[in-house]
């Protein structure tokens, strides 16, 4: 049976339409790029979606390299130049097979090369091009430059001599190690006798190493210089940023310093650049919730809010929502801090506080840009909230985020910001509250019995329905002995219907609104989390850590 062309394949799967292909072909005539590349650059599909579709057509398993670390033992068996020439990446040795990732399902050369060099049969996985090139460069770089050994050597040198060279080396190693571990934040925390380095990975702080206290001021000063901060000022908090180039990729580093009794505490937020876009059904919400969200995001006007703490995936959900909107018929404009996802047919802007460009100013000026949909990165103040309400009244769909612990408390928060209750009740469509929970590692996943302590904590959180058998990750090489790999979303969706509109209008308490929402079928965060526990996706401990 002949294989379908990529455009036909994606169209058959409902990912694109004939109009998308026509626009891609039009751009292709200008750029000369392949159709698949053009569809990705336009934001119609992602590299992952193309690879998943090809994998299905060719009967190959798809592997997401972002959630599957490659084995150093496998990398040592294949030289980097051989892997690059053959366009494959060694992944691991499993069950007597040498597992490799390819981006071309017809790559026979890779199979022949692996069989000849390793004397093992090749097991082929299809991987997407974005993850392939990023992972290949990183994996071989860190194989040739064992970072932990280099950190240990540098710390030993700093015990004897604190030089500018050693300080610069340690600072660079800390940043590179954070990138290697896919950390979202780096914490450099001084104590009485040493300085501790932590990385936040999958939402959890992990202790990495300590370095001598005598090197602390040097490391802080080095990062301050990079961030264009005042190195002489150690009594007041400071914020700054810088760009760090590594393996041909730019990383935005947001820096925050706070004075403590043991010296300045420093936190660096790592912004990884362009992230892979997801569709609503891939976020982790239950099918019924996904259906409701899809319906809401198709509305012509109103406000939809995504709430949750920093790092809970709010922006990812907003962009998954934008992918449900017909970008060929609707004008979408965004203001963000910073832009995390880049889509060609969306007009994206970044706040610039130094220039006086904030969410409120952007929101006011967006109205002159003839928008259909406005994405305001965050509602932080009364002016931004008022602009969002006014925009929705005048026939626009407004998407934004708010920092609240659950969906219901977003309502009193908006009222506290001075939004008129009458206007809010008539414009608010829905509030989605979400968290990210770690997924159990599939390699070391085992069944166990729920403990009495877990039962007590669940019952204290209002959960009466829990399974006798649950799953946990024992910890293995694949998951770095944590028992978890990757994250998924849990959420609660509050639909603002007639009864709740009336409660908002009357400025009812959050408790009264919650009672009504539960009666109308809203599933709280912890209930959605327990569905994933019963499905073996995550653990009771993880749900209690994030929600309980």
Coordinates of C-alpha atoms in Angstrom, one line a residue:
X1 CA 0.0 0.0 0.0
X2 CA 1.4 3.4 -1.0
X3 CA 2.1 5.9 1.8
X4 CA 0.3 9.2 1.9
X5 CA 2.0 12.5 1.5
X6 CA 2.4 14.5 4.7
X7 CA -0.3 17.0 3.8
X8 CA -2.9 14.3 3.1
X9 CA -1.9 12.4 6.2
X10 CA -2.3 15.4 8.5
X11 CA -5.6 16.3 6.8
X12 CA -7.0 12.8 7.2
X13 CA -6.2 13.0 11.0
X14 CA -8.1 16.3 11.2
X15 CA -5.0 18.4 12.2
X16 CA -5.2 20.7 9.1
X17 CA -7.5 21.6 6.3
X18 CA -7.1 22.3 2.6
X19 CA -7.0 26.1 3.4
X20 CA -4.0 25.4 5.7
X21 CA -2.2 23.5 3.0
X22 CA -2.9 26.3 0.4
X23 CA -1.4 29.0 2.8
X24 CA 1.6 26.7 3.5
X25 CA 2.2 26.2 -0.2
X26 CA 2.0 29.9 -0.7
X27 CA 4.6 30.5 1.9
X28 CA 6.7 27.6 0.6
X29 CA 7.0 29.3 -2.7
X30 CA 8.7 32.3 -0.9
X31 CA 10.9 30.3 1.5
X32 CA 11.6 27.1 -0.4
X33 CA 11.3 25.0 2.7
X34 CA 9.6 21.6 2.9
X35 CA 5.9 21.5 3.4
X36 CA 6.2 19.9 6.8
X37 CA 8.6 22.6 8.0
X38 CA 6.3 25.3 6.6
X39 CA 3.3 23.9 8.4
X40 CA 5.2 23.9 11.7
X41 CA 6.5 27.5 11.2
X42 CA 3.0 28.7 10.6
X43 CA 1.8 27.0 13.8
X44 CA -0.7 24.8 12.0
X45 CA 0.9 21.6 13.4
X46 CA 3.9 20.8 15.6
X47 CA 6.9 18.6 14.8
X48 CA 5.6 16.2 17.4
X49 CA 2.2 15.9 15.7
X50 CA 3.8 15.2 12.3
X51 CA 6.1 12.5 13.8
X52 CA 3.2 10.9 15.7
X53 CA 1.2 10.8 12.4
X54 CA 4.1 9.3 10.5
X55 CA 4.7 6.8 13.2
X56 CA 1.1 5.6 13.0
X57 CA 1.3 5.4 9.2
X58 CA 4.5 3.4 9.2
X59 CA 3.6 1.2 12.2
X60 CA 6.5 2.5 14.3
X61 CA 6.4 3.5 18.0
X62 CA 6.7 7.2 18.7
X63 CA 9.1 8.3 21.5
X64 CA 9.1 11.7 23.1
X65 CA 12.8 12.5 23.8
X66 CA 11.7 15.3 26.1
X67 CA 10.5 12.7 28.6
X68 CA 12.9 9.9 27.9
X69 CA 16.6 10.4 28.9
X70 CA 19.1 8.8 26.6
X71 CA 21.5 6.2 28.1
X72 CA 25.2 7.1 28.3
X73 CA 26.1 3.4 27.7
X74 CA 24.3 3.6 24.3
X75 CA 25.9 6.9 23.4
X76 CA 29.4 5.5 24.1
X77 CA 28.9 2.7 21.5
X78 CA 28.2 5.1 18.6
X79 CA 30.5 8.1 17.8
X80 CA 28.7 11.4 17.4
X81 CA 29.7 12.0 13.8
X82 CA 28.4 8.5 12.9
X83 CA 25.0 9.3 14.6
X84 CA 24.9 12.7 12.8
X85 CA 25.7 11.2 9.4
X86 CA 23.1 8.4 9.9
X87 CA 20.5 10.9 11.3
X88 CA 19.7 8.8 14.3
X89 CA 20.2 9.1 18.1
X90 CA 21.2 6.2 20.4
X91 CA 18.6 5.8 23.1
X92 CA 19.3 2.7 25.2
X93 CA 20.1 -1.0 25.2
X94 CA 17.0 -2.9 26.2
X95 CA 16.1 -6.6 26.1
X96 CA 19.0 -7.3 23.8
X97 CA 18.1 -4.6 21.3
X98 CA 19.9 -1.3 20.6
X99 CA 17.1 1.3 20.6
X100 CA 17.5 4.3 18.3
X101 CA 15.4 7.4 17.4
X102 CA 15.0 8.5 13.8
X103 CA 13.2 11.4 12.2
X104 CA 12.8 9.6 8.8
X105 CA 10.8 6.4 9.0
X106 CA 12.6 5.1 5.8
X107 CA 16.1 5.5 7.4
X108 CA 17.5 2.1 6.5
X109 CA 21.1 3.4 6.8
X110 CA 20.6 3.9 10.6
X111 CA 19.4 0.4 11.1
X112 CA 22.4 -1.1 9.1
X113 CA 24.9 1.2 10.9
X114 CA 23.7 0.2 14.3
X115 CA 23.6 -3.5 13.6
X116 CA 27.1 -3.4 12.1
X117 CA 28.7 -1.4 14.9
X118 CA 26.9 -2.8 17.9
X119 CA 26.3 -6.4 16.7
X120 CA 22.8 -6.0 18.2
X121 CA 19.5 -5.8 16.4
X122 CA 18.1 -2.3 16.1
X123 CA 14.8 -1.3 17.6
X124 CA 13.6 1.9 15.8
X125 CA 11.5 4.7 17.4
X126 CA 10.3 7.7 15.5
X127 CA 11.1 11.0 17.2
X128 CA 10.3 14.6 16.2
X129 CA 12.9 16.8 14.6
X130 CA 12.9 19.5 17.2
X131 CA 13.6 17.1 20.1
X132 CA 16.0 15.1 18.0
X133 CA 18.5 17.8 17.2
X134 CA 18.3 19.4 20.6
X135 CA 18.8 16.1 22.4
X136 CA 21.6 14.9 20.1
X137 CA 23.7 18.0 20.8
X138 CA 23.1 18.0 24.5
X139 CA 23.6 14.2 25.0
X140 CA 27.0 14.1 23.3
X141 CA 28.2 17.3 24.8
X142 CA 27.5 16.1 28.3
X143 CA 29.0 12.7 27.5
X144 CA 32.2 14.3 26.4
X145 CA 32.0 16.9 29.2
X146 CA 30.9 15.1 32.4
X147 CA 29.5 18.1 34.2
X148 CA 29.3 16.7 37.7
X149 CA 33.0 15.8 37.6
X150 CA 33.8 19.3 36.3
X151 CA 31.8 20.8 39.1
X152 CA 33.6 18.7 41.7
X153 CA 37.0 19.7 40.3
X154 CA 36.1 23.4 40.3
X155 CA 34.8 23.2 43.9
X156 CA 38.0 21.5 45.0
X157 CA 40.0 24.3 43.4
X158 CA 37.8 26.9 45.1
X159 CA 38.6 25.4 48.5
X160 CA 42.3 26.4 47.9
X161 CA 41.9 29.5 45.8
X162 CA 39.0 31.8 44.9
X163 CA 40.0 33.2 41.5
X164 CA 38.0 35.0 38.8
X165 CA 38.5 32.0 36.5
X166 CA 37.2 29.5 38.9
X167 CA 34.2 31.7 39.8
X168 CA 33.3 32.1 36.1
X169 CA 33.7 28.3 35.5
X170 CA 31.5 27.4 38.4
X171 CA 28.8 29.9 37.4
X172 CA 28.7 28.6 33.8
X173 CA 28.6 25.0 35.1
X174 CA 25.7 25.8 37.4
X175 CA 23.7 27.2 34.4
X176 CA 24.6 24.3 32.1
X177 CA 23.7 21.8 34.8
X178 CA 20.3 23.4 35.2
X179 CA 19.7 23.2 31.4
X180 CA 20.9 19.6 31.4
X181 CA 18.4 18.6 34.1
X182 CA 15.5 20.6 32.4
X183 CA 15.2 22.8 35.5
X184 CA 12.8 25.7 35.5
X185 CA 14.6 27.5 38.3
X186 CA 18.1 27.5 39.9
X187 CA 18.4 28.4 43.6
X188 CA 21.7 29.5 44.9
X189 CA 21.1 29.5 48.7
X190 CA 23.8 30.6 51.2
X191 CA 23.9 29.1 54.7
X192 CA 26.2 29.7 57.6
X193 CA 29.0 27.4 56.4
X194 CA 28.4 26.8 52.7
X195 CA 26.3 27.6 49.7
X196 CA 23.6 25.1 48.4
X197 CA 22.5 24.8 44.8
X198 CA 19.0 23.5 44.1
X199 CA 17.2 22.9 40.8
X200 CA 13.5 22.9 40.4
X201 CA 12.7 19.9 38.2
X202 CA 9.1 19.0 37.3
X203 CA 7.9 21.4 40.0
X204 CA 10.0 20.0 42.8
X205 CA 13.3 21.4 44.3
X206 CA 16.2 18.9 44.1
X207 CA 19.4 19.5 46.0
X208 CA 22.4 19.4 43.6
X209 CA 25.6 20.2 45.5
X210 CA 27.3 22.7 47.8
X211 CA 30.2 25.0 47.2
X212 CA 32.4 27.0 49.6
X213 CA 31.0 30.0 51.3
X214 CA 34.1 32.0 50.3
X215 CA 33.0 31.7 46.6
X216 CA 29.4 32.9 47.2
X217 CA 30.0 36.7 46.7
X218 CA 32.0 36.0 43.5
X219 CA 29.2 33.8 42.0
X220 CA 26.5 36.4 42.9
X221 CA 28.6 39.3 41.5
X222 CA 29.2 37.3 38.3
X223 CA 25.5 36.8 37.8
X224 CA 24.7 40.4 38.7
X225 CA 27.2 41.6 36.1
X226 CA 25.6 39.4 33.5
X227 CA 22.2 40.8 34.5
X228 CA 23.3 44.4 34.6
X229 CA 22.5 44.7 38.3
X230 CA 24.3 46.8 40.9
X231 CA 27.0 44.6 42.5
X232 CA 27.6 47.1 45.3
X233 CA 23.9 46.9 46.4
X234 CA 23.5 44.0 48.8
X235 CA 20.9 45.4 51.2
X236 CA 17.9 45.5 48.8
X237 CA 16.3 43.0 46.5
X238 CA 17.1 43.3 42.8
X239 CA 15.6 41.9 39.5
X240 CA 17.3 41.5 36.2
X241 CA 17.9 39.2 33.2
X242 CA 20.4 38.0 30.7
X243 CA 20.7 35.7 27.8
X244 CA 22.8 32.5 28.0
X245 CA 24.0 30.9 24.8
X246 CA 24.5 27.1 24.9
X247 CA 24.9 24.7 22.0
X248 CA 23.5 27.2 19.5
X249 CA 20.4 27.9 21.6
X250 CA 19.5 31.1 23.5
X251 CA 18.1 30.8 27.0
X252 CA 16.5 33.8 28.8
X253 CA 17.6 33.9 32.4
X254 CA 15.4 35.9 34.8
X255 CA 17.4 36.8 38.0
X256 CA 16.1 37.7 41.4
X257 CA 18.2 38.5 44.5
X258 CA 17.1 38.9 48.1
X259 CA 19.3 39.7 51.1
X260 CA 19.3 37.1 53.9
X261 CA 21.1 36.8 57.2
X262 CA 23.7 34.6 55.4
X263 CA 24.2 36.7 52.3
X264 CA 22.2 37.3 49.1
X265 CA 19.9 34.5 48.0
X266 CA 19.7 34.2 44.2
X267 CA 17.1 32.5 42.1
X268 CA 17.4 32.2 38.3
X269 CA 14.3 31.3 36.2
X270 CA 15.3 29.5 33.0
X271 CA 13.1 30.3 30.0
X272 CA 13.8 27.5 27.6
X273 CA 12.8 29.5 24.4
X274 CA 10.2 28.1 22.1
X275 CA 8.3 25.2 23.7
X276 CA 6.3 22.5 21.9
X277 CA 2.6 23.5 21.4
X278 CA 0.0 21.1 22.6
X279 CA -3.7 20.5 21.7
X280 CA -6.4 20.6 24.3
X281 CA -6.8 16.8 24.4
X282 CA -3.1 16.4 25.1
X283 CA -3.0 18.6 28.2
X284 CA -4.2 15.9 30.6
X285 CA -7.8 17.0 31.2
X286 CA -10.5 14.4 31.3
X287 CA -12.4 13.9 27.9
X288 CA -15.6 15.6 29.2
X289 CA -13.7 18.6 30.5
X290 CA -11.8 18.9 27.2
X291 CA -15.1 18.9 25.3
X292 CA -16.5 21.7 27.6
X293 CA -13.3 23.7 27.1
X294 CA -13.4 23.3 23.3
X295 CA -17.0 24.6 23.4
X296 CA -16.1 27.6 25.6
X297 CA -13.1 28.6 23.4
X298 CA -15.3 28.7 20.3
X299 CA -17.5 31.5 21.9
X300 CA -17.3 34.8 20.0
X301 CA -17.0 37.0 23.1
X302 CA -16.6 36.9 26.8
X303 CA -13.7 36.3 29.3
X304 CA -12.1 32.9 30.0
X305 CA -9.6 32.8 32.9
X306 CA -6.9 30.2 33.7
X307 CA -5.8 30.3 37.3
X308 CA -3.1 28.6 39.3
X309 CA 0.3 29.3 40.8
X310 CA 3.5 30.1 38.8
X311 CA 4.6 27.1 36.8
X312 CA 1.2 25.4 36.7
X313 CA 1.0 25.4 32.9
X314 CA -1.5 28.3 32.5
X315 CA 0.2 29.6 29.3
X316 CA 0.4 26.2 27.8
X317 CA -3.4 25.8 28.2
X318 CA -4.0 29.3 26.8
X319 CA -2.0 28.4 23.6
X320 CA -3.8 25.1 23.4
X321 CA -7.0 27.1 23.4
X322 CA -5.7 29.4 20.6
X323 CA -5.1 26.3 18.5
X324 CA -8.8 25.7 18.6
X325 CA -9.5 29.1 17.1
X326 CA -9.5 29.5 13.3
X327 CA -6.5 31.8 12.8
X328 CA -7.3 32.2 9.2
X329 CA -10.6 33.9 10.0
X330 CA -9.9 35.6 13.3
X331 CA -7.4 38.2 14.3
X332 CA -5.6 37.1 17.5
X333 CA -3.3 39.5 19.4
X334 CA -1.4 38.8 22.6
X335 CA 0.7 40.6 25.2
X336 CA 2.9 38.4 27.4
X337 CA 5.7 38.4 29.8
X338 CA 7.6 36.8 28.1
X339 CA 6.4 35.2 24.8
X340 CA 6.8 31.5 25.4
X341 CA 5.2 30.1 22.2
X342 CA 5.7 31.6 18.8
X343 CA 3.0 31.2 16.1
X344 CA 3.3 33.1 12.8
X345 CA -0.3 34.1 12.3
X346 CA -0.7 35.4 15.8
X347 CA 0.4 39.0 16.6
X348 CA 2.5 38.6 19.7
X349 CA 4.0 41.3 21.9
X350 CA 6.0 41.4 25.1
X351 CA 5.7 43.7 28.0
X352 CA 8.6 46.2 28.4
X353 CA 8.3 47.8 31.8
X354 CA 11.4 49.9 31.3
X355 CA 9.7 51.5 28.2
X356 CA 6.4 51.8 30.1
X357 CA 4.7 49.1 28.1
X358 CA 2.6 46.9 30.4
X359 CA -0.5 44.7 30.2
X360 CA -2.9 47.7 30.8
X361 CA -1.3 49.9 28.1
X362 CA -1.3 47.0 25.6
X363 CA -4.9 46.1 26.4
X364 CA -6.0 49.7 25.8
X365 CA -4.2 49.9 22.4
X366 CA -5.2 46.4 21.2
X367 CA -8.7 47.7 20.4
X368 CA -7.3 49.7 17.5
X369 CA -5.8 46.6 16.0
X370 CA -9.2 45.1 15.0
X371 CA -8.9 42.0 17.1
X372 CA -11.3 39.1 17.4
X373 CA -9.4 37.4 20.2
X374 CA -7.2 39.1 22.8
X375 CA -4.8 37.2 25.1
X376 CA -3.6 39.2 28.0
X377 CA -0.8 37.4 29.8
X378 CA -2.0 38.2 33.3
X379 CA -4.5 40.3 35.1
X380 CA -2.5 42.1 37.8
X381 CA -4.4 45.3 38.6
X382 CA -7.7 47.1 38.4
X383 CA -6.9 48.8 35.0
X384 CA -6.1 45.5 33.3
X385 CA -9.2 43.8 34.7
X386 CA -11.4 46.7 33.6
X387 CA -9.9 46.7 30.1
X388 CA -10.5 42.9 29.8
X389 CA -14.2 43.4 30.8
X390 CA -14.7 46.3 28.4
X391 CA -13.1 44.3 25.5
X392 CA -15.4 41.4 26.1
X393 CA -18.5 43.6 26.2
X394 CA -17.6 45.1 22.8
X395 CA -17.6 41.7 21.2
X396 CA -14.1 40.2 21.8
X397 CA -13.1 36.9 23.3
X398 CA -10.5 37.7 26.1
X399 CA -8.2 35.0 27.4
X400 CA -6.1 35.7 30.5
X401 CA -4.6 34.3 33.7
X402 CA -5.0 35.1 37.4
X403 CA -3.0 33.9 40.4
X404 CA -5.6 32.3 42.7
X405 CA -5.6 28.9 44.4
X406 CA -8.8 27.6 42.8
X407 CA -11.5 28.6 40.2
X408 CA -14.0 30.0 42.6
X409 CA -11.7 32.4 44.4
X410 CA -10.9 34.2 41.1
X411 CA -14.4 35.8 41.4
X412 CA -13.8 37.7 44.7
X413 CA -10.3 38.5 43.5
X414 CA -11.7 40.3 40.4
X415 CA -14.3 42.0 42.6
X416 CA -11.6 43.2 44.9
X417 CA -9.8 44.6 41.9
X418 CA -12.8 46.9 41.4
X419 CA -14.6 45.1 38.6
X420 CA -18.3 45.9 38.6
X421 CA -20.3 42.8 39.6
X422 CA -22.9 43.5 37.0
X423 CA -20.4 43.6 34.2
X424 CA -18.4 40.6 35.6
X425 CA -21.6 38.5 35.8
X426 CA -22.4 39.2 32.2
X427 CA -19.0 38.8 30.6
X428 CA -17.3 35.9 32.5
X429 CA -17.7 32.6 30.6
X430 CA -15.5 30.2 32.6
X431 CA -12.6 29.9 35.0
X432 CA -10.2 27.0 34.8
X433 CA -7.9 26.2 37.7
X434 CA -5.1 23.8 37.1
X435 CA -1.9 22.3 38.5
X436 CA 0.8 20.1 37.1
X437 CA 1.4 16.7 38.7
X438 CA 4.3 14.4 38.0
X439 CA 3.6 11.2 36.1
X440 CA 4.8 7.8 37.3
X441 CA 7.9 6.4 35.5
X442 CA 6.6 3.6 33.2
X443 CA 9.9 1.6 33.7
X444 CA 9.7 1.3 37.4
X445 CA 6.0 1.5 37.9
X446 CA 4.7 -1.0 40.5
X447 CA 1.4 -1.7 42.2
X448 CA 1.1 -1.2 46.0
X449 CA -1.5 -0.9 48.7
X450 CA -2.7 2.5 49.7
X451 CA -1.5 3.4 53.3
X452 CA -3.5 4.3 56.3
X453 CA -1.7 7.7 56.4
X454 CA -2.7 8.4 52.8
X455 CA -6.3 7.4 53.5
X456 CA -6.4 9.8 56.5
X457 CA -5.0 12.7 54.5
X458 CA -7.4 12.0 51.6
X459 CA -10.4 11.9 54.0
X460 CA -9.2 15.1 55.6
X461 CA -9.3 16.7 52.1
X462 CA -12.8 15.5 51.6
X463 CA -12.1 12.3 49.5
X464 CA -14.1 9.3 50.5
X465 CA -13.7 7.3 47.3
X466 CA -10.2 5.9 46.9
X467 CA -8.8 2.7 45.5
X468 CA -7.2 -0.1 47.6
X469 CA -4.5 -0.6 45.1
X470 CA -2.4 2.3 43.7
X471 CA 0.8 2.7 41.7
X472 CA 4.2 4.1 42.6
X473 CA 7.5 4.5 40.8
X474 CA 10.3 2.6 42.6
X475 CA 13.1 4.7 41.1
X476 CA 15.4 3.7 38.3
X477 CA 18.1 5.0 35.9
X478 CA 15.5 6.3 33.4
X479 CA 13.8 8.6 36.0
X480 CA 17.0 9.5 37.8
X481 CA 15.7 7.5 40.8
X482 CA 12.8 9.8 41.4
X483 CA 10.0 7.5 40.3
X484 CA 8.6 10.1 38.0
X485 CA 9.0 11.3 34.4
X486 CA 7.2 14.2 32.9
X487 CA 4.0 16.0 34.1
X488 CA 0.4 16.2 33.2
X489 CA -2.4 18.7 34.1
X490 CA -5.2 18.3 36.6
X491 CA -7.9 20.9 36.6
X492 CA -11.3 22.1 37.6
X493 CA -13.6 23.9 35.2
X494 CA -16.1 26.4 36.6
X495 CA -18.8 27.3 33.9
X496 CA -20.4 30.6 34.7
X497 CA -24.0 29.7 34.0
X498 CA -27.3 31.4 35.0
X499 CA -27.2 30.5 38.7
X500 CA -23.6 31.4 39.2
X501 CA -24.1 34.6 37.2
X502 CA -26.8 35.6 39.6
X503 CA -24.5 34.9 42.6
X504 CA -21.7 37.0 41.1
X505 CA -24.2 39.8 40.5
X506 CA -25.2 39.6 44.2
X507 CA -21.6 39.5 45.3
X508 CA -22.2 36.2 47.1
X509 CA -19.4 34.6 49.2
X510 CA -16.8 32.3 47.6
X511 CA -18.3 29.5 49.8
X512 CA -21.8 30.0 48.4
X513 CA -20.5 30.0 44.8
X514 CA -18.5 26.9 45.4
X515 CA -21.5 25.1 46.8
X516 CA -23.5 26.0 43.7
X517 CA -20.7 25.0 41.4
X518 CA -20.4 21.6 43.0
X519 CA -24.1 21.1 42.8
X520 CA -23.9 21.9 39.1
X521 CA -21.2 19.2 38.5
X522 CA -17.9 20.9 38.9
X523 CA -15.1 18.4 39.8
X524 CA -12.6 19.9 42.3
X525 CA -8.9 19.7 41.6
X526 CA -8.3 16.9 44.1
X527 CA -11.2 14.8 42.6
X528 CA -9.7 15.2 39.1
X529 CA -6.3 14.2 40.6
X530 CA -7.8 11.0 42.1
X531 CA -9.1 10.0 38.7
X532 CA -5.4 10.1 37.5
X533 CA -4.4 8.1 40.6
X534 CA -6.9 5.4 39.8
X535 CA -5.7 5.3 36.2
X536 CA -2.2 4.7 37.3
X537 CA -0.9 8.0 35.9
X538 CA 0.3 9.6 39.2
X539 CA 0.5 8.8 42.9
X540 CA -1.5 9.7 45.9
X541 CA 1.5 11.5 47.4
X542 CA 1.9 13.6 44.3
X543 CA -1.8 14.7 44.4
X544 CA -1.5 15.6 48.1
X545 CA 1.7 17.5 47.5
X546 CA 0.2 19.6 44.8
X547 CA -3.4 20.0 46.0
X548 CA -4.1 18.5 49.4

